[in-house]
Short mmCIF file of C-alpha atoms and ligand atoms in Angstrom, two decimals:
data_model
loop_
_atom_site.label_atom_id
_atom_site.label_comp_id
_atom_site.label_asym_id
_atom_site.label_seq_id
_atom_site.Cartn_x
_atom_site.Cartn_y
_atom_site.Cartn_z
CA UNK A 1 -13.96 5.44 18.97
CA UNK A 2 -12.37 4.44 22.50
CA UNK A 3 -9.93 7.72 21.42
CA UNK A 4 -13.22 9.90 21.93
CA UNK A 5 -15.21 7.57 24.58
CA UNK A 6 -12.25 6.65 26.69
CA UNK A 7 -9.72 9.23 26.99
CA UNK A 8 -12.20 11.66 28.36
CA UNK A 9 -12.37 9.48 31.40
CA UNK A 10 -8.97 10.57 32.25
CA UNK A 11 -9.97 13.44 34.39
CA UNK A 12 -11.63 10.59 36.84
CA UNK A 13 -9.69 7.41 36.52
CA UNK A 14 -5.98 8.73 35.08
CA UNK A 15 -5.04 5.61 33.26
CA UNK A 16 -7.51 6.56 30.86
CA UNK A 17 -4.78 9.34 29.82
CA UNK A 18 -2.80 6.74 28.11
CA UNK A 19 -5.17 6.99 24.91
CA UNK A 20 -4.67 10.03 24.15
CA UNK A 21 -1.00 8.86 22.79
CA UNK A 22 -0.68 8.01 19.27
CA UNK A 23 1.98 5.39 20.17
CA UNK A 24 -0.30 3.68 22.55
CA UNK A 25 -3.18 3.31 20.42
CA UNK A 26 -0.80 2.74 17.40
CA UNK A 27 0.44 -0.60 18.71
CA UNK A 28 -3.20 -1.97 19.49
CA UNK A 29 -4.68 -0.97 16.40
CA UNK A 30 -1.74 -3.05 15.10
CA UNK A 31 -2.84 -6.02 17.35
CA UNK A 32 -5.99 -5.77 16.84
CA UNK A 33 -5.79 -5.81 12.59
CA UNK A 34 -3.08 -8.25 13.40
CA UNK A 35 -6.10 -10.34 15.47
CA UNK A 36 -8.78 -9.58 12.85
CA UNK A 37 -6.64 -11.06 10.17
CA UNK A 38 -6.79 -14.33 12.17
CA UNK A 39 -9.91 -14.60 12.69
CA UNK A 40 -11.11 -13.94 10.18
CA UNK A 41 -8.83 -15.54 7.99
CA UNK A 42 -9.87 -18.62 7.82
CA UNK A 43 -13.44 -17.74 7.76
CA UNK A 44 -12.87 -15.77 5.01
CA UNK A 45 -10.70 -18.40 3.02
CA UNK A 46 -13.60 -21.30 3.56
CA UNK A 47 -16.38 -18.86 1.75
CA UNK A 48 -14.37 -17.73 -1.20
CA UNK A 49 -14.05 -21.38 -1.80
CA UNK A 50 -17.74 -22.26 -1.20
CA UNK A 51 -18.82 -19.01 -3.56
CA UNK A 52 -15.84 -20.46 -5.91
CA UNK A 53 -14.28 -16.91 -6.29
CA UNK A 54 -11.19 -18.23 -7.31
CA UNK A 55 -8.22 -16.82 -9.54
CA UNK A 56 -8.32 -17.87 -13.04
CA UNK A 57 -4.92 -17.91 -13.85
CA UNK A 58 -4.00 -16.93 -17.85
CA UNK A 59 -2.00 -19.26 -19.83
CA UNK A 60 0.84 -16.96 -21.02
CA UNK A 61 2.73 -17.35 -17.52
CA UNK A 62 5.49 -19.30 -16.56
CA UNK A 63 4.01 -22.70 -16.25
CA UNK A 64 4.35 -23.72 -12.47
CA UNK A 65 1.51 -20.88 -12.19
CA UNK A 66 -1.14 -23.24 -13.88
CA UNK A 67 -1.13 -25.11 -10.20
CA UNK A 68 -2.23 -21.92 -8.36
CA UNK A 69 -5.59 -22.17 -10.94
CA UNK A 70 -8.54 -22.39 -8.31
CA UNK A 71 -6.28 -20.36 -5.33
CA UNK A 72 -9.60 -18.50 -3.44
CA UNK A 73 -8.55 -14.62 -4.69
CA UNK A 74 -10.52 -11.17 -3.33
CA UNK A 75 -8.36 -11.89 0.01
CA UNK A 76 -7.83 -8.01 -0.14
CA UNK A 77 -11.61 -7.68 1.59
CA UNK A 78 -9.72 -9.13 4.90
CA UNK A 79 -7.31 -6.75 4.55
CA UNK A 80 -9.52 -3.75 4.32
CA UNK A 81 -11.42 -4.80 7.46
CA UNK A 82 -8.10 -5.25 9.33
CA UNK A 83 -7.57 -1.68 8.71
CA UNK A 84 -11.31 -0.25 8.89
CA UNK A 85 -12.26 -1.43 12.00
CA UNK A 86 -8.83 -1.08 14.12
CA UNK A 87 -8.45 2.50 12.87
CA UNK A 88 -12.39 3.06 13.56
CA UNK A 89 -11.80 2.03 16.80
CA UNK A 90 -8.29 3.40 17.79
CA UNK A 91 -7.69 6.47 15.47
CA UNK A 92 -9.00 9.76 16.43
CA UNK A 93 -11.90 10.03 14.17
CA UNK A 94 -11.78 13.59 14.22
CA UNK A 95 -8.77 13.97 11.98
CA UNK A 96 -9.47 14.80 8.20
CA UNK A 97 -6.62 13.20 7.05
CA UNK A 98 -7.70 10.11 8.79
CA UNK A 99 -11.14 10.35 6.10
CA UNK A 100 -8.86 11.07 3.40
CA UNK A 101 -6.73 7.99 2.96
CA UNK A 102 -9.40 5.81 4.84
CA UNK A 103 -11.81 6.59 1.75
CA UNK A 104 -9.14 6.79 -1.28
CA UNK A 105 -7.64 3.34 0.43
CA UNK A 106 -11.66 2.17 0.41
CA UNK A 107 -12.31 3.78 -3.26
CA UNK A 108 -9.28 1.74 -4.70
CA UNK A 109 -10.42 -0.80 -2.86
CA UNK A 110 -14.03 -0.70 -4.48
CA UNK A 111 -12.68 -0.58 -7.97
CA UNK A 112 -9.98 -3.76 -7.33
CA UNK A 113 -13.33 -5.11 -5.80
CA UNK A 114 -14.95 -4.60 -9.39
CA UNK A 115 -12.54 -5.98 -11.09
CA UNK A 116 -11.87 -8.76 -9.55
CA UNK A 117 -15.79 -9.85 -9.54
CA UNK A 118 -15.84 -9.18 -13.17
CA UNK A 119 -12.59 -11.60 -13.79
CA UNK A 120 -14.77 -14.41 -11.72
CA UNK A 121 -17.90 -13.78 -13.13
CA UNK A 122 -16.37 -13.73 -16.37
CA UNK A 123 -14.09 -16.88 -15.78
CA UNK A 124 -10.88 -14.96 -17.35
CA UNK A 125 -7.99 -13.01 -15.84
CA UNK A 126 -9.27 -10.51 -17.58
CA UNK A 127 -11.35 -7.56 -15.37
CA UNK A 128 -12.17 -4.19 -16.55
CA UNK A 129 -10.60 -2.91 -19.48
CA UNK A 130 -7.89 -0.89 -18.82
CA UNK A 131 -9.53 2.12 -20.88
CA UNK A 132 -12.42 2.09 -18.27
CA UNK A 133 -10.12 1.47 -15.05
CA UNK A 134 -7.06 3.77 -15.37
CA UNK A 135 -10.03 7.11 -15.84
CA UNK A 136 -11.73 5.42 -12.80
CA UNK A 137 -8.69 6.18 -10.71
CA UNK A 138 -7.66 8.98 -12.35
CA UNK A 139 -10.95 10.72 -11.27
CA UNK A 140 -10.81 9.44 -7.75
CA UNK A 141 -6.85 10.46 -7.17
CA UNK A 142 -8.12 13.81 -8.86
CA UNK A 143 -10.65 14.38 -6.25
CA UNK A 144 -8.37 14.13 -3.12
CA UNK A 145 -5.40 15.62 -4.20
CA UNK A 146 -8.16 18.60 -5.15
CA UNK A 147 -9.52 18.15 -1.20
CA UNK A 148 -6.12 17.94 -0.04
CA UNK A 149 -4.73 20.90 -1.82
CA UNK A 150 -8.32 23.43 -1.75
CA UNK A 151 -9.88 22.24 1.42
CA UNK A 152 -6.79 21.46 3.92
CA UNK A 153 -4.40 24.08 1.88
CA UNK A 154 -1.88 21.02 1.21
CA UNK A 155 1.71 22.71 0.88
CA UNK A 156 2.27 22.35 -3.24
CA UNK A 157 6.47 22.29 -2.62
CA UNK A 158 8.36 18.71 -3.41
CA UNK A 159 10.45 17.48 -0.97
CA UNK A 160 13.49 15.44 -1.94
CA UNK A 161 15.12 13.35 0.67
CA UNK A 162 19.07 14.30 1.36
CA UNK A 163 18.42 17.23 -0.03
CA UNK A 164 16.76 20.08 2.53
CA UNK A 165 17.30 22.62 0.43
CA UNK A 166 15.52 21.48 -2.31
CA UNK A 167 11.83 22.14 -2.24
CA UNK A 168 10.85 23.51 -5.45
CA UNK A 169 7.45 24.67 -5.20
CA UNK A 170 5.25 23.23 -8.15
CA UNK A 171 1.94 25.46 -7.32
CA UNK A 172 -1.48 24.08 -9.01
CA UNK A 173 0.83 21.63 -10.64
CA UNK A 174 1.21 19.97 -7.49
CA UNK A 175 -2.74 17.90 -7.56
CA UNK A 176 -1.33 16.57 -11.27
CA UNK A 177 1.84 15.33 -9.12
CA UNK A 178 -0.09 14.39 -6.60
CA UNK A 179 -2.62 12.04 -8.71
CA UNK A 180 0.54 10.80 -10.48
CA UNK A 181 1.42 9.62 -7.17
CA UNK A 182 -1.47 8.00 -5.64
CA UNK A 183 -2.32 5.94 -9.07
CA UNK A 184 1.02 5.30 -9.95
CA UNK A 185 1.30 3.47 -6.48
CA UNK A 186 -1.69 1.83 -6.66
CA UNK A 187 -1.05 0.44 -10.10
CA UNK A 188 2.78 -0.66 -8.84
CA UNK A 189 1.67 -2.68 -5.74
CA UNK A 190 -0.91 -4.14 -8.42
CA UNK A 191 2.08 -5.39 -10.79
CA UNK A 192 4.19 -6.36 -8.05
CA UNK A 193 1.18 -8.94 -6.75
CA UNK A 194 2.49 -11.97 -9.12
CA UNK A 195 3.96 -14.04 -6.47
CA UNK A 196 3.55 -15.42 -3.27
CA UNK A 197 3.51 -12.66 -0.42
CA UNK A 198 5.70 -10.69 -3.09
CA UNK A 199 3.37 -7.86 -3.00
CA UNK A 200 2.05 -7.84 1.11
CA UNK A 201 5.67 -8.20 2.21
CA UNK A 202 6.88 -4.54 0.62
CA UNK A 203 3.52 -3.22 1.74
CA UNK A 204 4.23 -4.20 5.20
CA UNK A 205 7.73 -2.95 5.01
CA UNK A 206 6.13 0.79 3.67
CA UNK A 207 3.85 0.98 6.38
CA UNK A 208 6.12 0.08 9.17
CA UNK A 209 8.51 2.93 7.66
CA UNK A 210 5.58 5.60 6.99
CA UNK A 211 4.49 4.83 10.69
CA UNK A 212 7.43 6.35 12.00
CA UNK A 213 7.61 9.45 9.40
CA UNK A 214 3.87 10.23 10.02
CA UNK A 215 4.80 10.32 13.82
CA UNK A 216 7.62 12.70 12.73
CA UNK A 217 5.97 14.48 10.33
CA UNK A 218 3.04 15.29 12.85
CA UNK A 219 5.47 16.51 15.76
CA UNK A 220 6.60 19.82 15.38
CA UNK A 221 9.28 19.38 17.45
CA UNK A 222 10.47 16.37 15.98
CA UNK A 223 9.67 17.39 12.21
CA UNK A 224 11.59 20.88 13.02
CA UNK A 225 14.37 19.22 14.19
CA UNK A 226 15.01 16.57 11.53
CA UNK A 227 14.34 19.29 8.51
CA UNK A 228 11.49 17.37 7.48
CA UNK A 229 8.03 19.50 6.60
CA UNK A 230 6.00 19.52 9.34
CA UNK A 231 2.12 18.78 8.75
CA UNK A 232 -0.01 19.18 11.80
CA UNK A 233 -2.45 16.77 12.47
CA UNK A 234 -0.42 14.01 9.60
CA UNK A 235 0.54 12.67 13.40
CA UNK A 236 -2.49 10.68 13.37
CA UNK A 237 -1.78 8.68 10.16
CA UNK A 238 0.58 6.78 12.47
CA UNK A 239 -2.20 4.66 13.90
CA UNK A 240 -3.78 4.03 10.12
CA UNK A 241 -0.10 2.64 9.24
CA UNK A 242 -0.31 0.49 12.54
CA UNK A 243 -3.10 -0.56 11.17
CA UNK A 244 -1.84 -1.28 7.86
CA UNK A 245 1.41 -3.29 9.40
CA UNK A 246 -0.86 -5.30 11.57
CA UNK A 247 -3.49 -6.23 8.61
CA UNK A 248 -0.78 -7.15 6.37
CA UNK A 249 1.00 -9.57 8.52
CA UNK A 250 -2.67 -10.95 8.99
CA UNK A 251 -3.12 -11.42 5.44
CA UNK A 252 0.28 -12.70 4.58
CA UNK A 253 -0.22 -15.64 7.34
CA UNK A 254 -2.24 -16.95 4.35
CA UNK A 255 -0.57 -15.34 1.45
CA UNK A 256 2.66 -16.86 2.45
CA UNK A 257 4.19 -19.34 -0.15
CA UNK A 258 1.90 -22.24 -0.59
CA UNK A 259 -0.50 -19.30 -0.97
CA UNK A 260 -3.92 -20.23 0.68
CA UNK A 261 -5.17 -17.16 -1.34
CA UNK A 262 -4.59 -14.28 -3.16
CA UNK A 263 -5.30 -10.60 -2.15
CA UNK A 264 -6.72 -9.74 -5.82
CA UNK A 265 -7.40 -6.19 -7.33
CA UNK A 266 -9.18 -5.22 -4.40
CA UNK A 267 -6.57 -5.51 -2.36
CA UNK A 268 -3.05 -4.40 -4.30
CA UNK A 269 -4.67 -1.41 -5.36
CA UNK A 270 -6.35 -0.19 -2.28
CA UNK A 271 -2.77 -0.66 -0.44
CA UNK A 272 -1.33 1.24 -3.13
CA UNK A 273 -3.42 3.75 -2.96
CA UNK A 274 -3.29 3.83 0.85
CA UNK A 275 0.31 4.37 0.66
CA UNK A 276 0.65 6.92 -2.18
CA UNK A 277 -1.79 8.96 -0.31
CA UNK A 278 0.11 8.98 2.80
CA UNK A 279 2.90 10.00 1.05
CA UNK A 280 1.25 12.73 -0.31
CA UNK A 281 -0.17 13.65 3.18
CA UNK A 282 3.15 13.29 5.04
CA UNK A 283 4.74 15.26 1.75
CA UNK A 284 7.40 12.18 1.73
CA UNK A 285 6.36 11.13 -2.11
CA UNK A 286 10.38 10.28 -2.90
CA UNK A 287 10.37 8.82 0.18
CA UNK A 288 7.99 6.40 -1.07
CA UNK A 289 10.02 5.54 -4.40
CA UNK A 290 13.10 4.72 -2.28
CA UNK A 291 11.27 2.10 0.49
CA UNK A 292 8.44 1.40 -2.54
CA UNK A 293 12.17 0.49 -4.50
CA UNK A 294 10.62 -3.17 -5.29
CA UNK A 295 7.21 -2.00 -6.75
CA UNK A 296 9.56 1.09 -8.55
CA UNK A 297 11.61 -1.94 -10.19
CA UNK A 298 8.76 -3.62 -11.04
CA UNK A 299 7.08 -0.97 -13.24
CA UNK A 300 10.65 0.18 -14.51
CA UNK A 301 11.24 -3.72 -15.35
CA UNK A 302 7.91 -3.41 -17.86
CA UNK A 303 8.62 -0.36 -19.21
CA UNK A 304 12.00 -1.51 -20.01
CA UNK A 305 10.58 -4.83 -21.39
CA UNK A 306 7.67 -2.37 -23.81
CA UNK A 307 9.86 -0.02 -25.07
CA UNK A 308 12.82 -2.12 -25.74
CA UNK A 309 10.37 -4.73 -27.57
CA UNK A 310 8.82 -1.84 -29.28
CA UNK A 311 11.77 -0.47 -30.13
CA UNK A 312 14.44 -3.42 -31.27
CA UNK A 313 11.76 -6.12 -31.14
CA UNK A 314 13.94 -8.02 -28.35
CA UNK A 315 13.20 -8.30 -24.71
CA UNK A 316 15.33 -7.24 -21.77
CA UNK A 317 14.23 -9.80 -19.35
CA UNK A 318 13.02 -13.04 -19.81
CA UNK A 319 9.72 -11.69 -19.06
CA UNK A 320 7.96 -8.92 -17.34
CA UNK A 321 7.39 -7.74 -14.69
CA UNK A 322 10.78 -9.10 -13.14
CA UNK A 323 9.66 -11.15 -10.51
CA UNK A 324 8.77 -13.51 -13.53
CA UNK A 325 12.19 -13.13 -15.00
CA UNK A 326 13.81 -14.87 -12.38
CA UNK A 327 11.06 -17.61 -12.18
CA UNK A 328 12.17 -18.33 -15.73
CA UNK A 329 15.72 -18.32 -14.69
CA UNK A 330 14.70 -21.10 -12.67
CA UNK A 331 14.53 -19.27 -9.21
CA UNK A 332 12.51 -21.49 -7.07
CA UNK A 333 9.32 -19.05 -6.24
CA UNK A 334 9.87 -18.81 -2.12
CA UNK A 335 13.66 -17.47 -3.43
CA UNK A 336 12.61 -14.91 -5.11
CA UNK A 337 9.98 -13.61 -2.54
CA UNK A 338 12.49 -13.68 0.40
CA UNK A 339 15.26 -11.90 -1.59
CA UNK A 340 12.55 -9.30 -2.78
CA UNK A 341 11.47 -9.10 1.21
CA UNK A 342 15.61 -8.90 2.29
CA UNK A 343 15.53 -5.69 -0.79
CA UNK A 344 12.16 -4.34 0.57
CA UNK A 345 14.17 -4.15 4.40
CA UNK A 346 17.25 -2.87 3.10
CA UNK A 347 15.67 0.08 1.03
CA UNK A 348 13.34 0.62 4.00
CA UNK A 349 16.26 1.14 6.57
CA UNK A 350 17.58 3.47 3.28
CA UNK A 351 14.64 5.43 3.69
CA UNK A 352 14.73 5.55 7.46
CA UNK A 353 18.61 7.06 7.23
CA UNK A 354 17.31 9.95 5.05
CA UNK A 355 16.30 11.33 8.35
CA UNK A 356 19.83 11.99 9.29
CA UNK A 357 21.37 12.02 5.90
CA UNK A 358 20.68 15.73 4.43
C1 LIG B 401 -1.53 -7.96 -12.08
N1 LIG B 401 -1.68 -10.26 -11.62
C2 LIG B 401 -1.05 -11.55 -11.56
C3 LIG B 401 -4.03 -12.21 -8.06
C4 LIG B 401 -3.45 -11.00 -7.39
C5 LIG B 401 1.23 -4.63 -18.82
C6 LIG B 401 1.50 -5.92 -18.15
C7 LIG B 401 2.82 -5.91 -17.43
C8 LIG B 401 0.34 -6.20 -17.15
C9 LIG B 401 0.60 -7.45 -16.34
C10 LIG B 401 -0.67 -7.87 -15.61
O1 LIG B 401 -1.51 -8.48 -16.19
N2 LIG B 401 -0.71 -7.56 -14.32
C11 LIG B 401 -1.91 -7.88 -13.53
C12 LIG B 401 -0.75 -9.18 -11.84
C13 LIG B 401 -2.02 -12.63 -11.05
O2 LIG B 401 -2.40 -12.27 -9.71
C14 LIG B 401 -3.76 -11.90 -9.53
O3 LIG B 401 -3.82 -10.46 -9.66
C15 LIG B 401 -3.92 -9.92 -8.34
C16 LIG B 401 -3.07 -8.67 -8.24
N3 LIG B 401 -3.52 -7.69 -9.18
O4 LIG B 401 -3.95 -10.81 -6.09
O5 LIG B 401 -5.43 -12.27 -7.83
C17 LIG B 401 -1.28 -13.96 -11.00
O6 LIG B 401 -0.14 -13.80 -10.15
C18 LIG B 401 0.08 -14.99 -9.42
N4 LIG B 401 0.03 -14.69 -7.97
C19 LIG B 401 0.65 -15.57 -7.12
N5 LIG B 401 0.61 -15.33 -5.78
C20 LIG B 401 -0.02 -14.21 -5.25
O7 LIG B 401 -0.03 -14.02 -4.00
O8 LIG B 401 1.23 -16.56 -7.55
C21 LIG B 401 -0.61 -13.58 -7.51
C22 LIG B 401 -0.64 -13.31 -6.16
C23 LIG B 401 -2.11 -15.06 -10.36
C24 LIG B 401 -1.02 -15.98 -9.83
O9 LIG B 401 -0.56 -16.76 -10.90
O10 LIG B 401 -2.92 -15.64 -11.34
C25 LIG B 401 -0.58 -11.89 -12.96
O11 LIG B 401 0.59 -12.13 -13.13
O12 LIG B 401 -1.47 -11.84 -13.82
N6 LIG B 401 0.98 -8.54 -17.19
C26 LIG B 401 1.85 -9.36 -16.74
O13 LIG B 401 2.34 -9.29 -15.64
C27 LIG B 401 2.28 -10.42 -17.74
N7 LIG B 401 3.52 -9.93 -18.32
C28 LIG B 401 3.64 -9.64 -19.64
O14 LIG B 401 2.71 -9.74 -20.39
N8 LIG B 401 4.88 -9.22 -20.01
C29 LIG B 401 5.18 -8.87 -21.39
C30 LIG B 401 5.10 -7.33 -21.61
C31 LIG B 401 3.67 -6.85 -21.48
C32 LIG B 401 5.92 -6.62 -20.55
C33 LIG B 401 6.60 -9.32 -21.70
O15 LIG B 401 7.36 -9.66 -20.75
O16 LIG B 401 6.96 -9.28 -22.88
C34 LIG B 401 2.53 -11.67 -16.97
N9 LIG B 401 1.32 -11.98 -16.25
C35 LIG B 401 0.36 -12.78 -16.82
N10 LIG B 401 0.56 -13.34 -17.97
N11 LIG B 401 -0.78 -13.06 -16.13
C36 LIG B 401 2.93 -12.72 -17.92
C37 LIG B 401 1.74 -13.10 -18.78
#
């Protein structure tokens, strides 16, 4: 909004030129989901308590979870107005890419939303069955990667980083990738969520990396230079992932370990789908698997743990997924979430050296 209102100003008062750069209005939609996530923070925390929408947490886990029974959950809705309102105000709201993950990041968000109400209602950490929820988001990942590929003519080649070269193109087969993509992140950042801050801490980390590589990726210049695809208009994105960085620090000033309360469905698998989607966008989906490494060894971990249970009827890990593992190793819980954060940094400077690494 102040993009379109303000910057036209310029031609009479010239400081109003400074919004028409992407850094500028980058760093205060950052502050300002940054300041929304205070505010409303404890606003928010104070009514999920008085509506008692509170996690029911399922006997089969370790035991010291049975404390966190009662934790106020659904926190996610902060998170989504930390990044609805900063990039409605700061982003320019005539980019269509700026629609497209705003509205798959709210559709996710809708269906976590669901799910979470139906786990309350229900007074089990239970939800909707998995046969009704995985079609769900199959459907809605369907319908943007068909936007993105129809509608804005979304280049269908994969892009590998260290590897210029490589760019096989995968034609029509690219919307399947694509969908793979977007719900596979979703779902990941869902799994991850088991521990204090263990899932908002990676996200934050993403976002802060996929600000930078949407600046690139937007630049032609820049993109052109560094052998990475250049997608015009992707540029914009960087003030959604502002966004993003700002609202999860906001969130994780209460998620942090005591958790005050938990970011539920509606919000692990609206950020997931936020940041598969700008993946796809920014046509850095391997990108994503090296700085997303955490949420990657997650899913691995429970695969692992299935098929080798399946298989030999022994488990590889204590439990799954493997942030549980090491609770059951006796890993004190704040442990575990810093050494997953100190991972989540490392593979995101990883990520960041791909630029010069090819
Ligand atoms: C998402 N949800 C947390 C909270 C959060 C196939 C199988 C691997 C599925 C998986 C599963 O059920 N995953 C669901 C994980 C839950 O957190 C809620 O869910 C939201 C995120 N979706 O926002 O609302 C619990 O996590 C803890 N928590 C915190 N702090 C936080 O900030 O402590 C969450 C956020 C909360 C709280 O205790 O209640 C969860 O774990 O359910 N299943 C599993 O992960 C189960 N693993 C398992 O069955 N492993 C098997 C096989 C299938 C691999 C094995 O190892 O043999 C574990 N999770 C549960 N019970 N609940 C263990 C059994």
């Amino acid at each position: 909004m102040f993009y379109h209102l303000l910057y036209p100003l310029h031609t009479v008062y010239s400081f109003f030129n400074v919004f028409r750069y992407i850094t500028f209005r980058t760093i205060y939609a950052l502050l300002t989901a940054l300041l929304i996530g205070f505010l409303v923070g404890p606003w928010l925390i104070k009514k999920l308590r008085a509506y008692q929408i509170q996690q029911v947490v399922r006997e089969d886990v370790p035991s010291r979870h049975m404390a966190k029974n009662g934790t106020p959950t659904m926190g996610g809705s902060m998170i989504l107005a930390g990044l609805l309102i900063p990039v409605l105000l700061w982003a320019d709201l005539s980019n269509h890419y700026i629609w497209i993950v705003l509205l798959t990041t709210l559709g996710f968000g809708v269906l976590g939303f669901l799910d979470d109400y139906k786990k309350v209602r229900d007074k089990n950490g239970l939800g909707i069955k998995a046969r009704y929820k995985f079609p769900i988001q199959l459907a809605m990942g369907l319908v943007i990667s068909l936007i993105l590929f129809y509608t804005f003519d979304h280049d269908s080649r994969l892009i590998f980083p260290f590897f210029k070269r490589v760019m096989p193109d995968l034609g029509n087969w690219y919307i399947l990738f694509a969908v793979l993509v977007i719900v596979g992140s979703a779902n990941a950042v869902n799994l991850t969520d088991g521990l204090d801050g263990l899932a908002i801490g990676p996200v934050v980390i993403a976002s802060g990396t996929f600000m930078l590589f949407c600046y690139l990726a937007g630049n032609y210049r820049f993109a052109t230079y560094l052998q990475i695809p250049f997608v015009k208009g992707s540029g914009e994105l960087t003030v959604l992932c502002g966004a993003l960085v700002g609202s999860g620090l906001g969130f994780l000033w209460f998620n942090t370990y005591p958790a005050q309360v938990f970011m539920g469905d509606v919000g692990s698998l609206a950020l997931g789908a936020a940041l598969g989607t700008v993946a796809v966008v920014t046509k850095q989906e391997f990108l994503l698997v090296i700085v997303g490494g955490i949420f990657v060894l997650e899913v691995l971990s429970v695969i692992i743990q299935v098929i080798s249970y399946q298989l030999r009827r022994k488990r590889v890990f204590r439990m799954a997924p493997i942030h549980h593992h090491f609770e059951l190793k006796g890993w004190a819980e704040p442990k575990i979430i810093v050494r997953f954060w100190i991972v989540g940094i490392i593979l995101g400077l990883v990520a960041i050296s791909t630029l010069k690494l090819r």
